[in-house]
mmCIF file of C-alpha atoms in Angstrom:
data_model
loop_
_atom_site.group_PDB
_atom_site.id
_atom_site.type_symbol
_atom_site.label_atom_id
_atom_site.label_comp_id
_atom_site.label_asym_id
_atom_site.label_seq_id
_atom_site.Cartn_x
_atom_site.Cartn_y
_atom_site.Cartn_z
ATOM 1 C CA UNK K 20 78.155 95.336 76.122
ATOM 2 C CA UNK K 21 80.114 98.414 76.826
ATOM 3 C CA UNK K 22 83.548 97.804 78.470
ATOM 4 C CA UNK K 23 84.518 101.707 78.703
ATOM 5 C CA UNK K 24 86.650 101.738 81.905
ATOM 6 C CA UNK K 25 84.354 103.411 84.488
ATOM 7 C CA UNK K 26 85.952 106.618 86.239
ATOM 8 C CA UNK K 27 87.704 104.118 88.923
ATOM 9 C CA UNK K 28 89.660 101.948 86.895
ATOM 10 C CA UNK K 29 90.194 104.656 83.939
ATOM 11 C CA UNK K 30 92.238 106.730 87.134
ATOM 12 C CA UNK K 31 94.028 103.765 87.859
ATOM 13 C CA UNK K 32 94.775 103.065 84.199
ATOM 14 C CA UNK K 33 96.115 106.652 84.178
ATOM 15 C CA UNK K 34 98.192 107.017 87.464
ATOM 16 C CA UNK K 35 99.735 103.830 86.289
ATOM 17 C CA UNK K 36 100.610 104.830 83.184
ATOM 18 C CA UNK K 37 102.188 108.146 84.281
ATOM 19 C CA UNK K 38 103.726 106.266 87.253
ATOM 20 C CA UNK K 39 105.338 104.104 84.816
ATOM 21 C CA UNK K 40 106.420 106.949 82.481
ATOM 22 C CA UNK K 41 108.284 108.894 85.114
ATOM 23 C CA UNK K 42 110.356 106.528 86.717
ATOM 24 C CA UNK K 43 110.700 103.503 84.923
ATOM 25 C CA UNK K 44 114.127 102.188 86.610
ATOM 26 C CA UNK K 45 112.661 102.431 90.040
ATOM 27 C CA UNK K 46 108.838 101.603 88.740
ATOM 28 C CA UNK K 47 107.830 98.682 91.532
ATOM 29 C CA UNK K 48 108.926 100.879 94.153
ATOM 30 C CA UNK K 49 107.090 103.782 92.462
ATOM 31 C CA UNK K 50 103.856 101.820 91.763
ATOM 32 C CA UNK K 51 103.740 100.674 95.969
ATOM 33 C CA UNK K 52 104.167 103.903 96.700
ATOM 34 C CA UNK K 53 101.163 105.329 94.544
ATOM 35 C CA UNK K 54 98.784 102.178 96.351
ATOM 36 C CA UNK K 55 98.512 100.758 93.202
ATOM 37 C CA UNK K 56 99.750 97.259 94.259
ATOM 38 C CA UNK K 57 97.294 97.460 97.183
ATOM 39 C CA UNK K 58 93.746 97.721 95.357
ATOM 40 C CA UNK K 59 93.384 94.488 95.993
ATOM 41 C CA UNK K 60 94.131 94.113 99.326
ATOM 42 C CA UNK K 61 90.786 94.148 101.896
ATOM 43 C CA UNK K 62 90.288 97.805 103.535
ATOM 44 C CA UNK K 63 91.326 95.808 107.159
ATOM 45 C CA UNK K 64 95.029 95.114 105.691
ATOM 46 C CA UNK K 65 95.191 98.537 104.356
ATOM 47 C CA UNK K 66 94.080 97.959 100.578
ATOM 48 C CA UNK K 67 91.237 99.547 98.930
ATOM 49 C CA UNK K 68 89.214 96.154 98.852
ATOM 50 C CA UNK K 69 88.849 96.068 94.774
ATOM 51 C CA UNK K 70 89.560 93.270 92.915
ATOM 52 C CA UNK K 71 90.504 91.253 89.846
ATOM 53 C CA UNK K 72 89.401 94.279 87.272
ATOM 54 C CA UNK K 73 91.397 97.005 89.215
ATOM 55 C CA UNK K 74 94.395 94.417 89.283
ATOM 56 C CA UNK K 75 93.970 94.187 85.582
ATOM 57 C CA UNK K 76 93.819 97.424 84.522
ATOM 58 C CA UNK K 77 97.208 97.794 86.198
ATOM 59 C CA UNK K 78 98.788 94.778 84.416
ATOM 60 C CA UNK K 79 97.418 96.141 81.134
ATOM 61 C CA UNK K 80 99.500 99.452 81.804
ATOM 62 C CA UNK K 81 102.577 97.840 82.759
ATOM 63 C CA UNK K 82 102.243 95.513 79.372
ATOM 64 C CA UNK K 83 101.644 99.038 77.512
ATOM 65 C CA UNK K 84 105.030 100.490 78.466
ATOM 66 C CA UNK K 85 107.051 97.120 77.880
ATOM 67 C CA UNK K 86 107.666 97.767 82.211
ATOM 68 C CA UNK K 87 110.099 95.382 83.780
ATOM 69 C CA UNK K 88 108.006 94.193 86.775
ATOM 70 C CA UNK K 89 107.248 91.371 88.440
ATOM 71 C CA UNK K 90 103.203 92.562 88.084
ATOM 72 C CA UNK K 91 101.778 89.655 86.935
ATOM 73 C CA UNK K 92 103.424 87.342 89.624
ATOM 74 C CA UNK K 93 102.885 89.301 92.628
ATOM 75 C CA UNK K 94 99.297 90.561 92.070
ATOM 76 C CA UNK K 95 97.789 87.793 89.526
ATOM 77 C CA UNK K 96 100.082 85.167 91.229
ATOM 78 C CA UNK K 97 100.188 86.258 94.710
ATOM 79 C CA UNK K 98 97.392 88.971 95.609
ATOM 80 C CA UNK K 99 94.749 87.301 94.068
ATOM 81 C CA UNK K 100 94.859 84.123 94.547
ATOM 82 C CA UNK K 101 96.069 84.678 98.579
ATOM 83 C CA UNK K 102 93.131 87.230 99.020
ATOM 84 C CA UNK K 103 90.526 84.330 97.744
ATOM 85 C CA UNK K 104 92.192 81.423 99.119
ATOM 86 C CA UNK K 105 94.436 82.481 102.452
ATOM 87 C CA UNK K 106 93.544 82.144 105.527
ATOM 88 C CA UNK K 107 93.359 85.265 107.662
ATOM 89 C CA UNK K 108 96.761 84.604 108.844
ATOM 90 C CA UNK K 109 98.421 83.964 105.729
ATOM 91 C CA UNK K 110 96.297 87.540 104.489
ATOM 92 C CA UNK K 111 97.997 88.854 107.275
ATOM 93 C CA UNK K 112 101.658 87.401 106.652
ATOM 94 C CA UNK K 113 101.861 88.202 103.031
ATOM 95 C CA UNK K 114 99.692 90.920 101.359
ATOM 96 C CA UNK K 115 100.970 93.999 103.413
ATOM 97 C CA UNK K 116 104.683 93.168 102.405
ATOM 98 C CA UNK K 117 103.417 92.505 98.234
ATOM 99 C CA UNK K 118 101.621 96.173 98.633
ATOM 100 C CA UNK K 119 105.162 97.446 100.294
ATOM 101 C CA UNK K 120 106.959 96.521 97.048
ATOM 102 C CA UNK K 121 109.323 94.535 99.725
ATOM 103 C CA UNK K 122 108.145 90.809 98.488
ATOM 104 C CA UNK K 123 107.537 89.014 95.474
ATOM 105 C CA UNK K 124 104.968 86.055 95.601
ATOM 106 C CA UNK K 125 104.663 83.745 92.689
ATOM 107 C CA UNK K 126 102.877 80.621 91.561
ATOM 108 C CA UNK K 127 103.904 77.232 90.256
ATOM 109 C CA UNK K 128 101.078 76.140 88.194
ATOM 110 C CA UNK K 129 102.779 74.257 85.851
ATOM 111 C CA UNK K 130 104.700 71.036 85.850
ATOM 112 C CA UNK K 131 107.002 69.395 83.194
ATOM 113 C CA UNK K 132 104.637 68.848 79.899
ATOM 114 C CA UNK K 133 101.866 69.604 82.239
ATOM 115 C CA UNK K 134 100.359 73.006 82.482
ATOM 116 C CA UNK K 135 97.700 73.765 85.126
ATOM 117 C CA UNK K 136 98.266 69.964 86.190
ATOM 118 C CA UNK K 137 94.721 69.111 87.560
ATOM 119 C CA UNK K 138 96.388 66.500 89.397
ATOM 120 C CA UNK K 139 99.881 67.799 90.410
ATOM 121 C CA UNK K 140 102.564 65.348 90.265
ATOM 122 C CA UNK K 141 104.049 67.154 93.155
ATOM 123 C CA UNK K 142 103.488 65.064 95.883
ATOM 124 C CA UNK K 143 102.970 66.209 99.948
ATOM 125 C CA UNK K 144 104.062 63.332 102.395
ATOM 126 C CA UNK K 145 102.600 63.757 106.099
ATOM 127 C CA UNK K 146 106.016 64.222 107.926
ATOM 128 C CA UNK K 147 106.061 64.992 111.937
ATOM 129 C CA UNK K 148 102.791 66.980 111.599
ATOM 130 C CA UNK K 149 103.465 68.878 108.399
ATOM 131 C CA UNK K 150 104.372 68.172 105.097
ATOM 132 C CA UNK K 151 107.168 67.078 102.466
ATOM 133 C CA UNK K 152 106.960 68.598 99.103
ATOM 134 C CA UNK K 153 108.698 66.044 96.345
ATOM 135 C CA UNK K 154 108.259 67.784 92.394
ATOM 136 C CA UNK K 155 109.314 70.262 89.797
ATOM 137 C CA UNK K 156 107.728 72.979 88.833
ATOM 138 C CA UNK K 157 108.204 74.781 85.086
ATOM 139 C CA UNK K 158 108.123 78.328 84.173
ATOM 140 C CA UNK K 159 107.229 80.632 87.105
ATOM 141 C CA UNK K 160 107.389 83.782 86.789
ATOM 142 C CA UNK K 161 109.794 86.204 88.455
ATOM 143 C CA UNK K 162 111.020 83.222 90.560
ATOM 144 C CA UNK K 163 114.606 84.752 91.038
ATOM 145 C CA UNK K 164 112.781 87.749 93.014
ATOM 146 C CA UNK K 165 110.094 85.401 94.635
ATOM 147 C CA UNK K 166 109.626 85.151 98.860
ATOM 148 C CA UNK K 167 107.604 82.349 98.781
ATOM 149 C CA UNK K 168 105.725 80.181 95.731
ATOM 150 C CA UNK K 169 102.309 78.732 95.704
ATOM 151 C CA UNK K 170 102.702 75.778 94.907
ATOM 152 C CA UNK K 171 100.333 73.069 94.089
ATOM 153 C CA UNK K 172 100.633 69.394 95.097
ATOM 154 C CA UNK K 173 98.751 66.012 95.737
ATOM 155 C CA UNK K 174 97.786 65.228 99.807
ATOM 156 C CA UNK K 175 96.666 62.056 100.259
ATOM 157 C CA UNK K 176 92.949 63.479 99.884
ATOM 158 C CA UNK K 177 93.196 65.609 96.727
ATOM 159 C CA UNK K 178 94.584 68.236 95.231
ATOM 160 C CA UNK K 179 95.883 71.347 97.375
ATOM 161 C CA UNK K 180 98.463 74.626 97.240
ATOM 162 C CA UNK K 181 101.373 75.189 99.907
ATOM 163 C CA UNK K 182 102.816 78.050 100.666
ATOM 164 C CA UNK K 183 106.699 77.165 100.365
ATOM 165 C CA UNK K 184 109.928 79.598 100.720
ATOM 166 C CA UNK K 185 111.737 78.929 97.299
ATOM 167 C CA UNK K 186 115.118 78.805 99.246
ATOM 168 C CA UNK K 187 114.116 76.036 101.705
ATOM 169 C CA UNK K 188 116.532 73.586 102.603
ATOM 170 C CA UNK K 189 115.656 71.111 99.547
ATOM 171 C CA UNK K 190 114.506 73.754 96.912
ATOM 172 C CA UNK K 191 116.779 74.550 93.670
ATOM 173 C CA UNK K 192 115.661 77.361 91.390
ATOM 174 C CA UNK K 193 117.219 76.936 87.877
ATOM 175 C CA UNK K 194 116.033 79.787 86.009
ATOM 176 C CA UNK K 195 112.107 79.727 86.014
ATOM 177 C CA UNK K 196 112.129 75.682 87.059
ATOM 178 C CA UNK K 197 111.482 75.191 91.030
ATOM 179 C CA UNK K 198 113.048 71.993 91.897
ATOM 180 C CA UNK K 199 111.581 70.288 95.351
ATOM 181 C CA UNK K 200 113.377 67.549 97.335
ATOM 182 C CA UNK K 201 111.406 67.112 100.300
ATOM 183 C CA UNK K 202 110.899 70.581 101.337
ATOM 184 C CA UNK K 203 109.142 70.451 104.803
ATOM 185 C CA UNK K 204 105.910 72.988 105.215
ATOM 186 C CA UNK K 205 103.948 73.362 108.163
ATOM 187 C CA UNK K 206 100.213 72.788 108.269
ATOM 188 C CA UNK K 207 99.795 76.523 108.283
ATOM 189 C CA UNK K 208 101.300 76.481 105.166
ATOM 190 C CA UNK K 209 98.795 75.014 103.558
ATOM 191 C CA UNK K 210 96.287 77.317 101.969
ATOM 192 C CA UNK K 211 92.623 77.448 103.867
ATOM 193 C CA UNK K 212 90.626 76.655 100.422
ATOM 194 C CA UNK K 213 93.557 75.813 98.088
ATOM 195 C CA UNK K 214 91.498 75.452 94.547
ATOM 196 C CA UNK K 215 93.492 74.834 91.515
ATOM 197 C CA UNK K 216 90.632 75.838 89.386
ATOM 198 C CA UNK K 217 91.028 79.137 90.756
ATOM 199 C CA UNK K 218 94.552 79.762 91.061
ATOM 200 C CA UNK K 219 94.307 78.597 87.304
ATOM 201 C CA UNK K 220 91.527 81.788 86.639
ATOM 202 C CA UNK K 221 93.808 84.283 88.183
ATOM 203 C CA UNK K 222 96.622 82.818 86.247
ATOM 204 C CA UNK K 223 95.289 83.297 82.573
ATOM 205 C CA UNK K 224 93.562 86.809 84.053
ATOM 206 C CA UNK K 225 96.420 88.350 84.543
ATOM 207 C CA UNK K 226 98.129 87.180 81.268
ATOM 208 C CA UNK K 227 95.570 88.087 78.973
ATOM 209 C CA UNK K 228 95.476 91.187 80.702
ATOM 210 C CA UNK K 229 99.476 91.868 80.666
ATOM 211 C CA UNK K 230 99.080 90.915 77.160
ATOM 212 C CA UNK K 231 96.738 92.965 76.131
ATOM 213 C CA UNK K 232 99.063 95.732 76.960
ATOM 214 C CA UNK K 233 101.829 94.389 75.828
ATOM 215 C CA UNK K 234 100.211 93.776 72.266
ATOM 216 C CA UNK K 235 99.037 97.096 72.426
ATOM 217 C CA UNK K 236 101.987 98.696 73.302
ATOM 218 C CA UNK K 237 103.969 97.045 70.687
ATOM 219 C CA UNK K 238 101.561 98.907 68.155
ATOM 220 C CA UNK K 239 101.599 101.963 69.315
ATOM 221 C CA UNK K 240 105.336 101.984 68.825
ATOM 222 C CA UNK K 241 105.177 100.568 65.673
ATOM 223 C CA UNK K 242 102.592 102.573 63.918
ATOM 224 C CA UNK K 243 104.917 105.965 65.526
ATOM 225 C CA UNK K 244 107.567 104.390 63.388
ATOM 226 C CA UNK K 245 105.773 103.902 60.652
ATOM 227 C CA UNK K 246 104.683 107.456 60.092
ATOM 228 C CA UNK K 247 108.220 108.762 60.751
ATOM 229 C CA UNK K 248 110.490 106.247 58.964
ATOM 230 C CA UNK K 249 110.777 107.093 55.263
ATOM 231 C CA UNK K 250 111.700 105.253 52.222
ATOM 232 C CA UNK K 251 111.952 106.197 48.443
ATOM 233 C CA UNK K 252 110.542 109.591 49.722
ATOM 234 C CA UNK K 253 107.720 108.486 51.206
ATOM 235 C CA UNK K 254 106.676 107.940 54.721
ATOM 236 C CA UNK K 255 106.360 103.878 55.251
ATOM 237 C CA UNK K 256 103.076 104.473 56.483
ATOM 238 C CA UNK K 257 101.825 105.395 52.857
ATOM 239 C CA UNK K 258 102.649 101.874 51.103
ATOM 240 C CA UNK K 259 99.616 99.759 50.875
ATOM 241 C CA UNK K 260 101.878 96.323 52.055
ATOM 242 C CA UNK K 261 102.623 98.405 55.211
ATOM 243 C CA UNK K 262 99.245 99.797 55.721
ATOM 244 C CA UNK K 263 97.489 96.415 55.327
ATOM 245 C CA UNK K 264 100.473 94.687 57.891
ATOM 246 C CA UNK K 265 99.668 97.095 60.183
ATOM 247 C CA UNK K 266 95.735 96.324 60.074
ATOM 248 C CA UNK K 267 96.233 92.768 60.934
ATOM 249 C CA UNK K 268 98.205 94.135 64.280
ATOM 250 C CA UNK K 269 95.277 96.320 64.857
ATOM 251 C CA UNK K 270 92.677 93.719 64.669
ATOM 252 C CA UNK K 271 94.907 91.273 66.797
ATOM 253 C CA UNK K 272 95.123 93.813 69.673
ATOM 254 C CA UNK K 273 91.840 94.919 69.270
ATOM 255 C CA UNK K 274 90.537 91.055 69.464
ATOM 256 C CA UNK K 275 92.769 90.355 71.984
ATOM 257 C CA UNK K 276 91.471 93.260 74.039
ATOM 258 C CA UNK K 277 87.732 92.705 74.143
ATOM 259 C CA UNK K 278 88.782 89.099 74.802
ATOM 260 C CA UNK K 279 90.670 90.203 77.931
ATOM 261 C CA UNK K 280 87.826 92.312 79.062
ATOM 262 C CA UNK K 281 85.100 89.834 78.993
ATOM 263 C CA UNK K 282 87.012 87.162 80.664
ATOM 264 C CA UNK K 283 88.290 89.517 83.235
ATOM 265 C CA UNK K 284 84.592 91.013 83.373
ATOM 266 C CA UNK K 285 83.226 87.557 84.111
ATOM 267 C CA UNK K 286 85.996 86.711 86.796
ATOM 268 C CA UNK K 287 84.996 90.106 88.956
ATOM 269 C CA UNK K 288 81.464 89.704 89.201
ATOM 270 C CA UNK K 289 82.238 85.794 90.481
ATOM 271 C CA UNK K 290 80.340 84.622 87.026
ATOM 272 C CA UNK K 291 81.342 80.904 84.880
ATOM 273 C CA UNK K 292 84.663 83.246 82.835
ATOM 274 C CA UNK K 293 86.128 79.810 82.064
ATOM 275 C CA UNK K 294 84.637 80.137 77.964
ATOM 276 C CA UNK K 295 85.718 83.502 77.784
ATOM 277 C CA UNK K 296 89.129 82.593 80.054
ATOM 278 C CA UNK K 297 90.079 80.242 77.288
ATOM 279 C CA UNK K 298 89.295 82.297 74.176
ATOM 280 C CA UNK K 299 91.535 84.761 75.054
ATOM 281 C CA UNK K 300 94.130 83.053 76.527
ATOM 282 C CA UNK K 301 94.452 80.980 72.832
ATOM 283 C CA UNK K 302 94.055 84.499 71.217
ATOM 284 C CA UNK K 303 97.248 85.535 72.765
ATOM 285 C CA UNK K 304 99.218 82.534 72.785
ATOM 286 C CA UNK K 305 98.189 81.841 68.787
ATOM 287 C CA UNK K 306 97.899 85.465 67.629
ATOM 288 C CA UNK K 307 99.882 87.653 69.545
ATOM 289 C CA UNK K 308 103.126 86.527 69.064
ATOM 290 C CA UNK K 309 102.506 86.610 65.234
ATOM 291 C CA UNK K 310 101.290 90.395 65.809
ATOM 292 C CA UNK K 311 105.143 90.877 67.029
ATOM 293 C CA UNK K 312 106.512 89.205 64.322
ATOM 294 C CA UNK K 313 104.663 91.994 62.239
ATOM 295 C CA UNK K 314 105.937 94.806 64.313
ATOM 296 C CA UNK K 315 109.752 93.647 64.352
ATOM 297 C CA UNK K 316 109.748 93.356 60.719
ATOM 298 C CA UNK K 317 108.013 96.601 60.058
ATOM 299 C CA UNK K 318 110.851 98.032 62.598
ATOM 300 C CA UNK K 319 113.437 96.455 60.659
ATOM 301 C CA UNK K 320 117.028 95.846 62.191
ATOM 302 C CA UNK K 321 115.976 98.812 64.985
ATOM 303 C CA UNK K 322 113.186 96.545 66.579
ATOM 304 C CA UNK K 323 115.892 93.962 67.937
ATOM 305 C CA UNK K 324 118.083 96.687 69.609
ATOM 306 C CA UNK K 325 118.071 96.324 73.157
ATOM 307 C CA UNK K 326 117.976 100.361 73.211
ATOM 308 C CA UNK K 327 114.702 100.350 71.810
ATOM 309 C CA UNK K 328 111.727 99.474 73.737
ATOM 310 C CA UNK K 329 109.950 96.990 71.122
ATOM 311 C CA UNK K 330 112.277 93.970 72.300
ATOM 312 C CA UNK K 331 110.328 94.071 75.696
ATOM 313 C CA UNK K 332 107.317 93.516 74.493
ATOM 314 C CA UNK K 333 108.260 90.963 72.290
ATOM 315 C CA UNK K 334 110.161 89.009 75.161
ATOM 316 C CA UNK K 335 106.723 89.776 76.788
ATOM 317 C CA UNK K 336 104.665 88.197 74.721
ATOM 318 C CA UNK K 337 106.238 85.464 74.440
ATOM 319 C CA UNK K 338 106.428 84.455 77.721
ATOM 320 C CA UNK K 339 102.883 85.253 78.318
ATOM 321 C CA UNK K 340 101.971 82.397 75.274
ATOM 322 C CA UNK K 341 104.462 80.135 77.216
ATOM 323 C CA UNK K 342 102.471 80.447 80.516
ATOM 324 C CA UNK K 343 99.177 79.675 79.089
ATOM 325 C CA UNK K 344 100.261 76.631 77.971
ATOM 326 C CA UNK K 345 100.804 77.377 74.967
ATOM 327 C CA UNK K 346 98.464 77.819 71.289
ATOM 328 C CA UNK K 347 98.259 73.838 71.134
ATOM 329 C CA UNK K 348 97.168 73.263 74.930
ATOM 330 C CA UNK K 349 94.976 76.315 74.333
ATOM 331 C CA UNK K 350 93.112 74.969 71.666
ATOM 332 C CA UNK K 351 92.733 71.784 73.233
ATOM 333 C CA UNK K 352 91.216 73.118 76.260
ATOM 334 C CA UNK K 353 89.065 75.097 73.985
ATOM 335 C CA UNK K 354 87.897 71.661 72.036
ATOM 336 C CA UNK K 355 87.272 70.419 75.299
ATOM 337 C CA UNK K 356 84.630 73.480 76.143
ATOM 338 C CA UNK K 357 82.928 73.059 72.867
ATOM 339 C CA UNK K 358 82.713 68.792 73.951
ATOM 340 C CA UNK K 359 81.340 69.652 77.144
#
């Protein structure tokens, strides 16, 4: 199958990448300026009414440069997830201000030693015609900077995802952990078709796809170094350790990208991605952390300086395996495909 970005998605790919490139310390501003946080958004709201594809070519550029962004939350997290399961007033409410660069919104998919809890241990309590939200919720990303989480929790019925302010009167945020204490939500809070499955989907989309460029990235600076840095004479580039290190990087991006494509492929045209989902989520929490292993020792003591740009896509990376659930839960969930 031929995943060559068609001329839509390779102009996004490129006015992100230049957007990135020219101002990096005022980037998220930058990027809602250029409508690249809107291409998502339906035409009604002011978006262009793409969808999960568009959003991930953009992810995939801000993983490239290393950008510090809160990408993956707002549009993987937020934009996504809001457009598919929102109501029209909750469209209304949030997307504009995520496409203004104004507002972060995040998700909480993950509980203590529970990610993607199919059964959230969060529980929502009918109180005076809304709701009470009692739970903690692990590693969400760009929660400092979030306007309002989705959060999942159990209704007396099932499974469903609130829409809560993270600085409600019974909500602590400790780092990336979202603490809840009876946080009250109103009924509209509650999203209109709140699946788990699918918040889940956008979830690992946009971190294979962020990690993808991240990987990426990572080697492109590497290899640069590589062919500059000399020792005993000799470019490092030309010793066959180095050469054969920097193979196994290649193949690990490379893998890791036509794993991201097919699973983001699948999710766009609304076919089964979770197989392809869950290869390349385990590809990057398993493999892609070892790729940037490679890379910092090929950089030697420069990759750790916080000058250079390699120590953001390590950081990166890492978070992205941490979010999936990690190379363990990956497999597992993997195992569990191949049962099925």
């Amino acid at each position: 199958m031929d995943f060559t970005l068609d001329a839509t998605r390779a102009e996004i790919a490129a006015l992100t990448a230049d957007v990135l490139a020219r101002d990096p310390e005022h980037a998220w501003q930058a990027l809602a300026k250029a409508g690249l946080l809107a291409l998502a958004l339906p035409e009604e709201l002011g978006g262009d009414g793409l969808g999960p594809a568009e959003v991930a070519v953009v992810l995939t550029e801000a993983g490239r440069a290393g950008a510090q962004v809160p990408a993956l939350a707002a549009l993987a997290l937020g934009v996504l997830p809001l457009n598919r399961m929102g109501s029209p007033e909750q469209r209304a409410r949030w997307l504009p201000e995520i496409a203004s660069g104004e507002v972060v919104v995040t998700a909480a998919p993950h509980e203590p030693s529970r990610p993607f809890a199919a059964e959230p241990s969060t529980e929502a309590v009918a109180v005076d015609g809304g709701w009470a939200l009692t739970g903690t919720k692990t590693l969400v990303p760009s929660l400092a900077q979030a306007r309002c989480v989705l959060v999942p929790a159990t209704l007396p019925w099932g499974p469903g995802v609130f829409l809560v302010d993270p600085r409600a009167e019974g909500a602590e945020v400790h780092g990336t952990s979202l603490r809840l204490s009876g946080v009250r939500v109103g009924e509209a809070d509650l999203l209109r078709d709140g699946s788990l499955a699918d918040l889940r989907r956008f979830t690992l989309a946009g971190a294979v796809a962020l990690g993808d460029g991240a990987v990426a990235g990572a080697l492109a600076l590497t290899t640069a170094h590589v062919r500059q840095r000399e020792q005993f004479g000799r470019p490092l580039a030309t010793f066959q350790a180095v050469a054969q290190q920097i193979a196994d990087v290649y193949i690990a991006s490379r893998t890791l990208h036509l794993a991201a494509l097919s699973a983001v492929w699948r999710l766009d045209e609304g076919l089964d991605a979770d197989e392809d989902l869950a290869i390349a989520a385990y590809w990057l929490a398993e493999e892609a952390p070892k790729a940037l292993a490679v890379c910092h020792h090929l950089h030697g003591g420069l990759g750790v300086d916080i000058t250079y740009p390699l120590h953001r896509h390590y950081g990166l990376v890492k978070e992205l395996a941490a979010l999936t659930g990690g190379a363990s839960e990956r497999l597992d969930r993997l195992g569990d495909l191949v049962e099925a």
